[in-house]
Amino acid sequence: MKCGQCNSDDTKVIESRDVDTGQAVRRRRACIVCGYRFTTYERLERPQLIVVKNDGTRQLFNRSKLLAGLYRACEKTQVTSMQLEQLVNSVEQQLYACADQEVPSGKIGELVMERLPAVSEVAYVRFASVYRRFKDIASFERELSQIRERKAGEAAKV
Ligand SMILES: [Zn+2]
């Protein structure tokens, strides 16, 4: 692995550990020439997922695009990038587990929305409003009260 600073080939691994519950390896590296430190991730290469959009067109599943959308939804909230990474990992895992190489884009949105309320209610509502394009304020409020009821139900169980 070349140094990102001086382009030297002389780098060494200082630390290596499993992340994402063993699905990736994170390595801290240091350049022997200039001392620059950087991080690399190694993860399993999987077959590409094809996303089928509502209009029938297809495109490759794009993890960073999904993350970017989530970051937008989580603006000015307490949600950490680690939480979002985990959420996307879990969505990805489920998509790959479906075995089908083609997934409807709606399926991805649904998987995200199943997980988002636990992370942030605000982010969920923002994501859902873009995703579902709430037709009116009433359906939006219905959605919100459903989350609250669900949360209250879960709290009552504990
Ligand atoms: Zn260097």
Coordinates of C-alpha atoms and ligand atoms in Angstrom, one line a residue:
M1 CA 0.0 0.0 0.0
K2 CA 1.5 3.3 -1.1
C3 CA 1.8 6.3 1.3
G4 CA -1.0 8.9 0.6
Q5 CA 1.4 11.7 1.3
C6 CA 4.8 11.0 -0.3
N7 CA 3.8 8.0 -2.5
S8 CA 6.5 5.8 -1.0
D9 CA 6.0 2.0 -1.1
D10 CA 7.6 1.7 2.3
T11 CA 4.6 1.5 4.7
K12 CA 3.9 -0.8 7.6
V13 CA 0.8 -1.9 9.4
I14 CA 0.8 -0.7 13.0
E15 CA -2.5 -2.0 14.1
S16 CA -5.1 -4.4 12.6
R17 CA -8.5 -5.2 13.9
D18 CA -11.8 -6.6 12.8
V19 CA -14.7 -4.2 12.4
D20 CA -18.3 -4.5 11.3
T21 CA -18.6 -7.7 13.3
G22 CA -15.8 -9.3 11.4
Q23 CA -16.9 -8.3 7.9
A24 CA -14.0 -6.0 7.4
V25 CA -10.5 -5.5 8.7
R26 CA -9.3 -2.0 9.6
R27 CA -5.6 -1.4 9.4
R28 CA -3.7 1.6 10.7
R29 CA -0.6 2.1 8.6
A30 CA 2.4 4.3 8.9
C31 CA 4.8 5.5 6.2
I32 CA 8.4 4.6 7.0
V33 CA 9.7 7.5 4.9
C34 CA 7.6 10.5 6.0
G35 CA 5.8 9.1 9.1
Y36 CA 2.3 9.8 7.6
R37 CA -0.4 7.7 9.2
F38 CA -3.5 6.4 7.4
T39 CA -6.2 3.8 7.6
T40 CA -7.3 1.2 5.1
Y41 CA -10.2 -1.1 5.2
E42 CA -10.3 -4.6 3.7
R43 CA -13.7 -6.1 3.0
L44 CA -15.2 -9.1 1.2
E45 CA -15.9 -8.5 -2.4
R46 CA -19.4 -9.5 -3.2
P47 CA -21.3 -9.9 -6.4
Q48 CA -22.8 -6.6 -7.5
L49 CA -26.4 -5.9 -6.6
I50 CA -28.5 -4.4 -9.3
V51 CA -31.2 -1.9 -8.2
V52 CA -34.3 -1.8 -10.2
K53 CA -35.9 1.6 -10.1
N54 CA -39.6 2.3 -10.3
D55 CA -39.4 3.2 -13.9
G56 CA -37.8 -0.2 -14.7
T57 CA -34.3 1.2 -15.3
R58 CA -31.4 -0.6 -13.5
Q59 CA -28.3 0.6 -11.8
L60 CA -25.6 -0.8 -9.6
F61 CA -26.2 -0.6 -5.9
N62 CA -24.2 2.3 -4.5
R63 CA -23.4 2.1 -0.9
S64 CA -22.0 5.6 -0.7
K65 CA -25.1 7.0 -2.3
L66 CA -27.2 5.4 0.3
L67 CA -25.0 6.7 3.0
A68 CA -25.0 10.2 1.6
G69 CA -28.8 10.2 1.7
L70 CA -28.7 9.1 5.3
Y71 CA -26.2 11.8 6.2
R72 CA -28.6 14.3 4.7
A73 CA -31.5 13.0 6.8
C74 CA -29.3 13.0 9.9
E75 CA -28.1 16.6 9.6
K76 CA -28.1 18.4 12.9
T77 CA -28.9 15.3 14.9
Q78 CA -26.8 13.4 17.3
V79 CA -26.5 10.4 15.0
T80 CA -22.8 9.3 14.5
S81 CA -21.3 8.1 11.3
M82 CA -20.6 4.8 13.1
Q83 CA -24.4 4.3 13.6
L84 CA -25.1 5.0 10.0
E85 CA -22.3 2.7 8.8
Q86 CA -23.9 0.0 11.0
L87 CA -27.3 0.7 9.6
V88 CA -26.1 0.4 6.0
N89 CA -24.1 -2.7 6.8
S90 CA -27.2 -4.4 8.2
V91 CA -29.3 -3.3 5.2
E92 CA -26.6 -4.6 2.8
Q93 CA -26.4 -7.9 4.7
Q94 CA -30.1 -8.4 4.3
L95 CA -30.0 -7.5 0.6
Y96 CA -27.2 -10.0 0.0
A97 CA -29.0 -12.6 2.0
C98 CA -32.0 -12.4 -0.3
A99 CA -29.8 -14.1 -2.9
D100 CA -31.6 -12.3 -5.7
Q101 CA -29.1 -10.2 -7.6
E102 CA -31.8 -7.6 -8.5
V103 CA -33.6 -5.7 -5.9
P104 CA -36.3 -3.2 -6.3
S105 CA -35.2 0.3 -5.1
G106 CA -38.3 0.3 -2.9
K107 CA -37.0 -2.7 -0.9
I108 CA -33.9 -0.8 0.1
G109 CA -35.9 2.2 1.3
E110 CA -38.1 -0.2 3.3
L111 CA -35.1 -1.8 4.9
V112 CA -33.7 1.5 5.9
M113 CA -37.0 2.7 7.3
E114 CA -37.3 -0.4 9.4
R115 CA -34.0 0.5 11.1
L116 CA -34.0 4.3 11.2
P117 CA -36.5 5.0 13.9
A118 CA -34.3 3.2 16.4
V119 CA -31.4 5.5 15.4
S120 CA -33.2 8.8 15.1
E121 CA -36.9 9.7 14.9
V122 CA -36.1 13.0 13.2
A123 CA -33.9 11.3 10.6
Y124 CA -36.6 8.7 10.0
V125 CA -39.2 11.4 9.3
R126 CA -36.9 13.3 7.0
F127 CA -35.9 10.1 5.1
A128 CA -39.4 8.9 4.9
S129 CA -40.7 12.2 3.6
V130 CA -38.3 12.2 0.8
Y131 CA -38.8 8.6 0.1
R132 CA -42.5 8.3 0.4
R133 CA -43.3 11.9 -0.6
F134 CA -46.0 12.3 1.9
K135 CA -49.0 13.6 0.1
D136 CA -50.3 15.7 3.0
I137 CA -49.5 16.7 6.5
A138 CA -52.1 14.2 7.9
S139 CA -50.3 11.1 6.5
F140 CA -47.1 12.5 7.8
E141 CA -48.5 12.9 11.3
R142 CA -50.0 9.4 11.2
E143 CA -46.6 8.0 10.4
L144 CA -45.1 9.9 13.3
S145 CA -47.7 8.7 15.8
Q146 CA -47.2 5.2 14.6
I147 CA -43.6 5.4 15.5
R148 CA -44.4 6.8 18.9
E149 CA -46.9 4.1 19.6
R150 CA -44.4 1.5 18.6
K151 CA -41.8 3.0 20.8
A152 CA -44.2 3.2 23.7
G153 CA -45.2 -0.4 23.1
E154 CA -41.5 -1.5 23.2
A155 CA -40.9 0.6 26.3
A156 CA -43.9 -1.1 28.0
K157 CA -42.5 -4.5 27.3
V158 CA -39.3 -3.8 29.1
Ligands
ZN1 ZN 5.2 8.9 3.2

